[in-house]
Short mmCIF file of C-alpha atoms in Angstrom, two decimals:
data_model
loop_
_atom_site.label_atom_id
_atom_site.label_comp_id
_atom_site.label_asym_id
_atom_site.label_seq_id
_atom_site.Cartn_x
_atom_site.Cartn_y
_atom_site.Cartn_z
CA MET T 1 225.54 75.76 109.81
CA SER T 2 228.40 78.03 110.24
CA GLU T 3 228.74 80.63 113.00
CA PRO T 4 227.81 84.17 112.09
CA THR T 5 230.74 86.32 111.37
CA ALA T 6 231.12 89.68 113.05
CA LEU T 7 230.47 92.56 110.75
CA VAL T 8 232.72 94.84 112.72
CA SER T 9 235.79 93.69 114.44
CA ARG T 10 236.89 95.49 117.59
CA ASP T 11 240.06 95.41 119.42
CA THR T 12 238.97 95.81 123.05
CA GLU T 13 242.46 96.02 124.41
CA ASP T 14 243.22 99.37 122.69
CA GLU T 15 240.02 101.17 123.83
CA GLU T 16 239.71 103.17 127.03
CA PRO T 17 236.54 102.72 129.06
CA ILE T 18 233.89 105.47 128.51
CA ASP T 19 232.49 107.10 131.65
CA ALA T 20 229.04 108.50 130.75
CA ALA T 21 228.74 110.51 133.98
CA GLU T 22 231.64 112.88 133.16
CA PRO T 23 231.81 113.94 129.54
CA ASP T 24 235.04 115.61 128.56
CA ARG T 25 233.98 119.24 127.75
CA ALA T 26 237.30 120.21 126.27
CA ASP T 27 236.69 117.66 123.56
CA GLU T 28 233.14 118.92 122.87
CA PRO T 29 232.61 120.21 119.40
CA PRO T 30 232.19 124.03 119.18
CA ARG T 31 228.55 123.56 118.15
CA ARG T 32 227.65 122.33 121.63
CA ARG T 33 229.55 125.06 123.54
CA TRP T 34 228.29 128.16 121.74
CA PRO T 35 224.66 128.03 123.12
CA ARG T 36 226.13 128.20 126.64
CA VAL T 37 228.31 131.16 125.74
CA VAL T 38 225.41 132.96 124.05
CA GLY T 39 223.19 132.25 127.08
CA ALA T 40 225.77 133.71 129.45
CA LEU T 41 226.22 136.81 127.25
CA LEU T 42 222.45 137.24 127.00
CA ALA T 43 222.12 137.05 130.80
CA LEU T 44 224.84 139.71 131.21
CA ALA T 45 223.17 141.93 128.61
CA LEU T 46 219.81 141.61 130.40
CA LEU T 47 221.39 142.49 133.75
CA ALA T 48 223.13 145.53 132.26
CA THR T 49 219.92 146.68 130.55
CA GLY T 50 217.98 146.23 133.78
CA GLY T 51 220.51 148.35 135.64
CA VAL T 52 220.33 151.14 133.06
CA LEU T 53 216.51 151.11 133.05
CA PHE T 54 216.43 151.22 136.86
CA ALA T 55 218.76 154.24 136.89
CA GLU T 56 216.71 156.01 134.20
CA GLY T 57 213.48 155.29 136.06
CA ARG T 58 214.92 156.73 139.23
CA GLU T 59 215.87 159.92 137.40
CA LEU T 60 212.33 160.23 136.06
CA ARG T 61 210.86 159.78 139.53
CA ASP T 62 213.15 162.43 141.00
CA THR T 63 212.29 165.25 138.57
CA PRO T 64 210.75 168.52 139.79
CA ALA T 65 207.53 167.58 138.01
CA THR T 66 207.01 164.54 140.22
CA ALA T 67 207.70 166.65 143.32
CA ASN T 68 204.86 168.99 142.27
CA LEU T 69 201.82 167.80 144.23
CA ALA T 70 199.56 169.83 141.92
CA LEU T 71 200.10 167.03 139.40
CA THR T 72 199.61 164.12 141.78
CA ASP T 73 197.46 165.15 144.77
CA ALA T 74 193.98 166.23 143.66
CA GLU T 75 192.66 166.66 147.20
CA ALA T 76 195.46 169.04 148.29
CA THR T 77 195.16 170.95 145.01
CA THR T 78 191.42 171.39 145.47
CA ARG T 79 191.91 172.57 149.04
CA VAL T 80 194.49 175.24 148.23
CA THR T 81 192.46 176.42 145.23
CA GLY T 82 189.34 176.76 147.38
CA ASP T 83 191.11 178.49 150.29
CA VAL T 84 192.89 181.01 148.07
CA SER T 85 189.80 181.70 145.94
CA ASN T 86 187.66 182.34 149.03
CA ALA T 87 190.35 184.56 150.55
CA LEU T 88 190.63 186.69 147.39
CA GLY T 89 186.87 187.06 147.19
CA ARG T 90 186.80 188.31 150.80
CA ILE T 91 189.69 190.77 150.64
CA PHE T 92 188.73 192.28 147.29
CA SER T 93 185.04 192.77 148.10
CA TYR T 94 183.87 195.72 150.19
CA GLY T 95 181.16 198.30 150.57
CA PRO T 96 181.29 201.93 151.74
CA ASP T 97 180.12 200.94 155.23
CA ALA T 98 181.83 197.54 155.51
CA THR T 99 185.53 198.22 155.00
CA ALA T 100 186.35 197.16 158.57
CA LEU T 101 185.13 193.60 157.80
CA THR T 102 187.38 193.49 154.75
CA LYS T 103 190.41 194.64 156.76
CA ASP T 104 189.73 191.94 159.39
CA ALA T 105 189.48 189.30 156.65
CA ALA T 106 192.81 190.48 155.22
CA ARG T 107 194.52 190.00 158.59
CA GLN T 108 193.19 186.42 158.71
CA VAL T 109 194.16 185.29 155.19
CA LEU T 110 197.22 187.40 154.31
CA ALA T 111 200.75 187.32 155.71
CA GLY T 112 204.18 188.78 155.01
CA LYS T 113 204.65 190.93 151.94
CA ALA T 114 201.05 190.51 150.79
CA LEU T 115 199.68 191.87 154.08
CA GLN T 116 202.00 194.90 153.93
CA GLN T 117 201.07 195.67 150.31
CA TYR T 118 197.40 195.24 151.03
CA ALA T 119 197.48 197.53 154.08
CA THR T 120 199.12 200.30 152.02
CA LEU T 121 196.69 199.91 149.12
CA PHE T 122 193.57 199.48 151.22
CA GLY T 123 194.22 202.72 153.11
CA GLN T 124 193.62 204.60 149.85
CA VAL T 125 190.70 202.39 148.80
CA GLU T 126 188.95 202.81 152.15
CA LYS T 127 188.82 206.60 151.75
CA GLN T 128 187.55 206.36 148.14
CA ALA T 129 184.89 203.82 149.09
CA ALA T 130 183.47 206.16 151.71
CA ASP T 131 183.68 209.33 149.55
CA GLN T 132 182.31 207.79 146.33
CA LYS T 133 179.94 205.28 147.98
CA LEU T 134 181.82 202.57 146.12
CA THR T 135 180.98 198.89 146.37
CA LEU T 136 183.31 196.28 144.90
CA THR T 137 182.31 192.64 144.49
CA THR T 138 184.96 190.14 143.40
CA HIS T 139 184.37 186.61 142.06
CA VAL T 140 187.11 184.16 141.22
CA VAL T 141 186.33 182.85 137.74
CA ARG T 142 189.17 180.36 137.50
CA ALA T 143 192.15 179.43 139.66
CA GLY T 144 194.87 177.00 138.74
CA VAL T 145 197.68 175.67 140.87
CA THR T 146 200.95 175.69 138.95
CA ARG T 147 203.15 174.44 141.80
CA LEU T 148 202.29 172.76 145.09
CA THR T 149 204.47 171.35 147.84
CA GLY T 150 203.60 170.28 151.35
CA THR T 151 203.93 173.85 152.62
CA GLY T 152 203.77 176.18 149.62
CA ALA T 153 201.72 176.85 146.50
CA HIS T 154 201.75 179.11 143.47
CA LEU T 155 198.50 179.86 141.66
CA LEU T 156 197.26 181.80 138.65
CA VAL T 157 193.88 183.35 139.36
CA PHE T 158 191.37 185.03 137.05
CA LEU T 159 188.89 187.42 138.68
CA ASP T 160 185.77 189.33 137.66
CA GLN T 161 185.21 192.51 139.65
CA VAL T 162 181.98 194.52 139.66
CA TYR T 163 182.26 198.21 140.67
CA GLU T 164 179.11 200.03 141.75
CA ARG T 165 178.96 203.72 142.54
CA ARG T 166 175.83 205.37 143.79
CA GLY T 167 173.88 206.81 140.89
CA ARG T 168 175.96 205.12 138.18
CA PRO T 169 175.62 201.82 136.31
CA ALA T 170 177.78 198.93 137.48
CA THR T 171 181.08 198.36 135.71
CA THR T 172 182.73 194.96 135.30
CA ALA T 173 186.46 194.45 134.97
CA SER T 174 188.65 191.39 134.77
CA ALA T 175 191.96 190.85 136.51
CA GLN T 176 194.66 188.18 136.51
CA LEU T 177 196.80 187.56 139.57
CA SER T 178 199.85 185.52 140.41
CA VAL T 179 199.46 184.33 143.99
CA THR T 180 201.89 182.61 146.35
CA ALA T 181 200.48 180.93 149.45
CA GLU T 182 201.98 179.13 152.42
CA LEU T 183 200.44 176.56 154.73
CA ARG T 184 200.61 177.98 158.25
CA ASP T 185 198.84 176.43 161.21
CA GLU T 186 196.98 174.15 158.78
CA ARG T 187 195.53 177.15 156.90
CA TRP T 188 196.61 178.47 153.52
CA ARG T 189 197.66 182.11 153.83
CA ILE T 190 198.51 184.33 150.89
CA VAL T 191 202.04 185.73 151.18
CA GLU T 192 202.46 187.39 147.80
CA ILE T 193 200.11 188.82 145.17
CA SER T 194 201.05 190.41 141.88
CA SER T 195 198.98 191.35 138.86
CA ILE T 196 199.79 189.75 135.52
#
């Protein structure tokens, strides 16, 4: 039997030894390098997108709408609505013999410009109430807070007022007010009232 002949002949003297631990990347074909390049570009794109989204999110959080507690704090909104509604009911309700109670209530719940305006107006009303035996009863139908901060609020208020004069049928009228209130000594006080 003859010895098997080698199918492939190699010249071992001309070959350099191959080190499997350190592949030569410069000699890599372009097909093997491009996934790394694409991965690096994708990572950069994701970082840039994340930065832009973070900046946009911050702008959204810092808008005047998010600073308006009327949109985010139901408890504070309910409190200011209740305090202002009760105050308006007290200062716009009186009888011919009970105007002093109404004036005292006004001093407790009004301040600043609203108190000055009310004092001027109520001087005239007090005389009419006594002369005409006029009774006015005011009910807040609806009040909505349009702006609320930690110390200030703006409300739109809808009222029903019932006028009664001795010997005449009662008359009902509606009114709409724009009201500004401030939190002073942990109580909401009305500082400005204007009719709409």
